Amino acid sequence: MPSRWLVLASLSSISLLLYFLFLLFTLQIKSPLLLLSPSNSPILLDNTPRPQTQFSLLIGILTQPDLYDRRHFLRLIYGIQSSPIAEIHIKFVFCNLTKNEQRIFIALEILRFNDIIILNCTENMNSGKTYTYFSSLTQILPRSYDYVMKADDDVFIRLIPLASSLAPLPRTDMYYGFVIPCTSQNPFVEYMSGMGFVLSWDLVQWITESSIPANHTYGPEDKTVGKWLKMGNKAKNRFSNKPAMYDYPGTNGKCSHELISDTIAVHRLKRWDQWLNVLTFFNVTETLKPSYMYHL
């Protein structure tokens, strides 16, 4: 008999323990106290209402199908960035696939990340790819954006400063970037560098519909875009953001200068040591939280 009471007591204790754990789990789900830090102090969920975004931006990074490693790296770079004032979507853009392995590996990327646009063109730099990019968007996207950016895959863009610089600008007939020639501060003198320039959505629609871009698709892609806008008497709102946009120090003469704290974009990052210098300068991993699962 004593052993029977011992068993019942044990079962009762287990039941109480399970009930307590269930309550604790339920409270954790309902409470903002979700995790404990390594010091056992609570980490609170941020339940502060976020301000409504002021505008939307699509960034199309023009790259090539075989550059898998670069895309994965850039996903890390931009996956840890966001802006509270802008809805920013980033897509990798290239032309038709030409290899069987591309069709499998890139399909996996699309299934996992859904961040790829494949244009109906033959891979090129200055033979119409940028035209195909802009002229296709109104037909292939499920929605419109306030702004569309074309960016290179060797540029580091800081999304918060970019969004802050775009927020007060016009939403129509707008052309934004780093004006060429490098020494100029006049956004109307020539065209915006291909490192990364922004067009308002109405200009994207105009590129789609006008015969001017369609008949002038060959040549340096950034210069060609400037030519379209000049011929069409478009982009009356132009903004060149210097010195916040520039080429990596020592890579391109007067287009280059030292890294600065209010940077929006750094271009010509061709080597890993250049990327490392840039990421270190801007301390991109500063938000990493301590954990027992790793030590750096």
Coordinates of C-alpha atoms in Angstrom, one line a residue:
M1 CA 0.0 0.0 0.0
P2 CA 2.7 2.6 0.8
S3 CA 4.3 1.9 -2.6
R4 CA 0.9 2.6 -4.2
W5 CA 0.6 6.0 -2.4
L6 CA 4.2 6.7 -3.5
V7 CA 3.3 6.1 -7.1
L8 CA 0.1 8.3 -6.8
A9 CA 2.1 11.0 -5.2
S10 CA 4.7 10.9 -8.0
L11 CA 2.0 11.0 -10.7
S12 CA 0.4 14.0 -8.9
S13 CA 3.8 15.8 -8.7
I14 CA 4.4 15.1 -12.4
S15 CA 0.9 16.4 -13.3
L16 CA 1.5 19.6 -11.3
L17 CA 4.9 20.1 -13.0
L18 CA 3.4 19.6 -16.5
Y19 CA 0.5 22.0 -15.6
F20 CA 3.1 24.6 -14.3
L21 CA 5.1 24.3 -17.5
F22 CA 2.0 24.7 -19.6
L23 CA 1.1 27.9 -17.7
L24 CA 4.6 29.2 -18.1
F25 CA 4.6 28.4 -21.8
T26 CA 1.2 30.1 -22.2
L27 CA 2.4 33.2 -20.3
Q28 CA 5.5 33.4 -22.5
I29 CA 3.4 33.4 -25.6
K30 CA 1.1 36.1 -24.3
S31 CA 3.7 38.1 -22.5
P32 CA 6.4 40.3 -24.1
L33 CA 9.0 38.4 -22.1
L34 CA 10.1 35.9 -24.7
L35 CA 13.8 35.2 -24.1
L36 CA 16.5 35.4 -21.4
S37 CA 19.8 36.9 -22.2
P38 CA 23.0 35.2 -21.1
S39 CA 22.9 37.2 -17.9
N40 CA 19.3 35.9 -17.3
S41 CA 17.8 39.3 -17.7
P42 CA 14.6 39.5 -19.7
I43 CA 14.6 40.6 -23.3
L44 CA 11.4 42.5 -24.1
L45 CA 9.7 42.4 -27.5
D46 CA 9.5 45.9 -29.0
N47 CA 5.7 46.4 -29.1
T48 CA 6.1 50.1 -30.1
P49 CA 3.9 50.9 -33.1
R50 CA 6.0 51.5 -36.1
P51 CA 5.3 54.7 -38.1
Q52 CA 3.6 54.2 -41.5
T53 CA 6.1 54.1 -44.3
Q54 CA 6.2 57.2 -46.4
F55 CA 7.1 55.7 -49.8
S56 CA 8.2 52.5 -51.5
L57 CA 11.4 51.7 -53.4
L58 CA 12.4 48.8 -55.6
I59 CA 16.2 48.2 -55.9
G60 CA 17.1 46.1 -58.8
I61 CA 20.7 44.8 -58.6
L62 CA 21.9 44.0 -62.1
T63 CA 24.1 41.0 -62.0
Q64 CA 24.8 37.7 -63.8
P65 CA 23.2 34.2 -63.3
D66 CA 26.5 32.4 -62.4
L67 CA 27.4 34.8 -59.6
Y68 CA 25.7 32.7 -56.9
D69 CA 28.2 33.6 -54.1
R70 CA 27.8 37.3 -54.7
R71 CA 24.1 37.1 -54.5
H72 CA 24.2 35.1 -51.2
F73 CA 26.7 37.7 -49.8
L74 CA 24.5 40.6 -50.8
R75 CA 21.5 38.9 -49.2
L76 CA 23.4 39.0 -46.0
I77 CA 24.4 42.7 -46.5
Y78 CA 20.8 43.8 -47.2
G79 CA 19.0 41.3 -45.1
I80 CA 20.2 43.0 -41.9
Q81 CA 19.1 46.5 -43.1
S82 CA 15.7 48.2 -43.2
S83 CA 14.2 51.6 -43.0
P84 CA 11.3 52.7 -40.8
I85 CA 10.2 55.3 -43.3
A86 CA 10.4 53.3 -46.6
E87 CA 9.1 50.0 -47.9
I88 CA 12.2 48.7 -49.7
H89 CA 12.3 45.6 -51.9
I90 CA 15.5 44.2 -53.4
K91 CA 15.6 42.0 -56.5
F92 CA 18.5 40.5 -58.4
V93 CA 18.2 41.1 -62.1
F94 CA 19.7 39.2 -65.0
C95 CA 18.9 38.0 -68.5
N96 CA 17.8 34.6 -69.8
L97 CA 19.4 31.5 -68.3
T98 CA 21.7 29.5 -70.6
K99 CA 22.8 26.4 -68.6
N100 CA 21.0 23.5 -67.1
E101 CA 22.6 24.0 -63.7
Q102 CA 21.4 27.6 -63.7
R103 CA 17.8 26.4 -64.1
I104 CA 18.1 24.1 -61.1
F105 CA 20.2 26.3 -58.8
I106 CA 18.4 29.5 -59.5
A107 CA 15.0 27.8 -59.2
L108 CA 16.2 26.9 -55.6
E109 CA 17.0 30.5 -55.0
I110 CA 13.6 31.6 -56.2
L111 CA 11.9 29.0 -54.0
R112 CA 13.8 30.1 -51.0
F113 CA 14.2 33.9 -51.4
N114 CA 11.8 35.0 -54.2
D115 CA 14.1 37.9 -55.0
I116 CA 15.1 37.2 -58.6
I117 CA 13.9 38.8 -61.9
I118 CA 14.9 37.0 -65.1
L119 CA 14.5 39.4 -68.1
N120 CA 13.9 38.2 -71.7
C121 CA 17.3 39.3 -73.1
T122 CA 20.8 38.0 -73.7
E123 CA 23.2 38.8 -70.9
N124 CA 25.0 42.1 -71.6
M125 CA 26.2 45.3 -70.0
N126 CA 25.7 48.0 -72.6
S127 CA 23.5 46.4 -75.2
G128 CA 20.0 47.0 -73.8
K129 CA 19.9 45.2 -70.5
T130 CA 19.1 48.3 -68.5
Y131 CA 16.4 49.3 -71.0
T132 CA 14.9 45.8 -70.7
Y133 CA 14.9 46.1 -66.9
F134 CA 13.0 49.4 -66.8
S135 CA 10.7 48.7 -69.7
S136 CA 9.7 45.3 -68.3
L137 CA 8.7 46.4 -64.7
T138 CA 5.3 47.7 -65.4
Q139 CA 4.4 44.4 -67.1
I140 CA 5.9 41.9 -64.7
L141 CA 5.5 43.4 -61.3
P142 CA 2.3 42.8 -59.3
R143 CA 2.4 46.4 -58.1
S144 CA 3.9 49.8 -58.6
Y145 CA 6.5 51.6 -56.5
D146 CA 7.2 55.3 -55.8
Y147 CA 10.8 54.9 -56.9
V148 CA 12.9 52.3 -58.8
M149 CA 16.6 52.0 -58.4
K150 CA 19.1 50.4 -60.7
A151 CA 22.2 49.3 -58.8
D152 CA 25.4 47.4 -59.6
D153 CA 26.4 44.3 -57.7
D154 CA 29.7 45.8 -56.6
V155 CA 28.1 48.7 -54.6
F156 CA 27.3 48.8 -50.9
I157 CA 24.1 50.8 -50.2
R158 CA 23.1 51.9 -46.8
L159 CA 19.4 51.8 -46.8
I160 CA 18.5 54.1 -43.9
P161 CA 20.6 57.1 -45.3
L162 CA 19.3 56.3 -48.8
A163 CA 15.6 56.4 -47.6
S164 CA 16.2 59.5 -45.5
S165 CA 17.7 61.3 -48.6
L166 CA 14.7 60.3 -50.8
A167 CA 11.9 61.1 -48.3
P168 CA 11.7 64.8 -49.0
L169 CA 12.1 64.6 -52.7
P170 CA 9.3 64.7 -55.4
R171 CA 7.6 61.5 -56.2
T172 CA 7.3 62.3 -59.9
D173 CA 9.7 63.3 -62.8
M174 CA 12.6 62.5 -60.4
Y175 CA 16.1 61.4 -61.3
Y176 CA 18.6 60.8 -58.4
G177 CA 22.1 59.6 -58.1
F178 CA 25.8 60.5 -58.5
V179 CA 26.2 62.9 -61.4
I180 CA 28.9 62.5 -64.0
P181 CA 31.4 64.1 -64.5
C182 CA 32.8 63.3 -61.0
T183 CA 33.8 66.9 -60.3
S184 CA 30.4 68.3 -61.1
Q185 CA 27.7 69.2 -58.5
N186 CA 25.2 70.1 -61.2
P187 CA 22.6 67.3 -61.6
F188 CA 21.6 68.6 -65.0
V189 CA 25.0 68.7 -66.6
E190 CA 25.2 65.0 -67.8
Y191 CA 23.8 61.8 -66.3
M192 CA 23.8 59.7 -63.1
S193 CA 26.5 57.1 -62.6
G194 CA 25.5 53.5 -63.1
M195 CA 26.6 52.6 -59.6
G196 CA 23.1 53.3 -58.5
F197 CA 20.5 55.8 -59.7
V198 CA 16.8 56.2 -58.9
L199 CA 13.8 57.0 -61.2
S200 CA 10.3 57.9 -60.1
W201 CA 7.6 55.4 -61.2
D202 CA 6.2 57.8 -63.9
L203 CA 9.6 57.8 -65.6
V204 CA 9.6 54.0 -65.5
Q205 CA 6.2 54.1 -67.2
W206 CA 7.5 56.6 -69.8
I207 CA 10.5 54.3 -70.6
T208 CA 8.0 51.5 -71.2
E209 CA 5.8 53.5 -73.5
S210 CA 8.0 56.0 -75.3
S211 CA 9.8 55.2 -78.6
I212 CA 12.8 57.3 -77.5
P213 CA 14.3 54.7 -75.2
A214 CA 13.3 51.8 -77.4
N215 CA 15.2 53.3 -80.3
H216 CA 18.4 54.1 -78.3
T217 CA 19.3 51.0 -76.3
Y218 CA 23.0 50.6 -77.2
G219 CA 25.9 52.3 -75.4
P220 CA 27.1 52.9 -71.9
E221 CA 23.9 52.1 -69.9
D222 CA 24.1 55.0 -67.4
K223 CA 24.9 57.5 -70.1
T224 CA 22.1 56.1 -72.3
V225 CA 19.5 56.7 -69.6
G226 CA 20.6 60.3 -69.3
K227 CA 20.3 60.6 -73.1
W228 CA 16.7 59.3 -73.0
L229 CA 15.7 61.8 -70.4
K230 CA 17.3 64.7 -72.2
M231 CA 15.7 63.8 -75.5
G232 CA 12.3 63.3 -73.9
N233 CA 12.6 66.5 -71.8
K234 CA 12.1 64.4 -68.7
A235 CA 13.4 64.4 -65.2
K236 CA 13.0 68.0 -64.3
N237 CA 13.6 67.1 -60.7
R238 CA 17.2 66.0 -60.5
F239 CA 19.3 65.4 -57.4
S240 CA 23.0 64.4 -57.2
N241 CA 24.0 63.2 -53.7
K242 CA 27.6 64.0 -53.3
P243 CA 29.8 63.3 -51.4
A244 CA 27.5 60.6 -49.9
M245 CA 27.8 58.5 -53.0
Y246 CA 31.3 57.7 -54.4
D247 CA 33.8 55.1 -55.6
Y248 CA 35.9 53.2 -53.1
P249 CA 39.1 55.1 -52.1
G250 CA 41.8 55.0 -54.8
T251 CA 39.8 53.1 -57.4
N252 CA 38.5 55.8 -59.8
G253 CA 40.4 59.1 -59.6
K254 CA 38.1 62.1 -58.7
C255 CA 35.1 59.9 -58.3
S256 CA 36.8 58.3 -55.3
H257 CA 37.3 59.6 -51.8
E258 CA 37.8 58.3 -48.3
L259 CA 35.0 56.5 -46.4
I260 CA 32.8 59.0 -44.6
S261 CA 30.2 58.5 -41.9
D262 CA 27.2 59.9 -43.9
T263 CA 27.8 57.5 -46.8
I264 CA 24.8 56.3 -48.9
A265 CA 26.7 54.2 -51.4
V266 CA 30.3 53.0 -52.0
H267 CA 31.0 51.7 -55.5
R268 CA 33.7 49.5 -57.1
L269 CA 34.0 46.9 -54.3
K270 CA 35.7 44.3 -56.4
R271 CA 37.8 42.5 -53.7
W272 CA 37.0 40.9 -50.4
D273 CA 39.4 43.1 -48.6
Q274 CA 37.6 46.2 -49.9
W275 CA 34.3 44.8 -48.7
L276 CA 35.9 44.0 -45.3
N277 CA 37.1 47.6 -44.9
V278 CA 33.8 49.0 -45.7
L279 CA 31.8 46.7 -43.5
T280 CA 34.2 47.3 -40.6
F281 CA 34.1 51.1 -41.1
F282 CA 30.3 51.1 -40.8
N283 CA 30.3 48.5 -38.0
V284 CA 27.5 46.6 -39.7
T285 CA 27.5 43.8 -37.0
E286 CA 27.1 46.1 -34.1
T287 CA 23.5 44.8 -33.4
L288 CA 24.7 41.3 -32.9
K289 CA 23.5 40.1 -29.5
P290 CA 25.5 38.0 -27.1
S291 CA 24.6 34.3 -27.0
Y292 CA 25.9 31.1 -25.5
M293 CA 25.7 29.6 -29.0
Y294 CA 28.6 31.5 -30.5
H295 CA 31.7 33.5 -29.5
L296 CA 33.5 35.9 -31.9

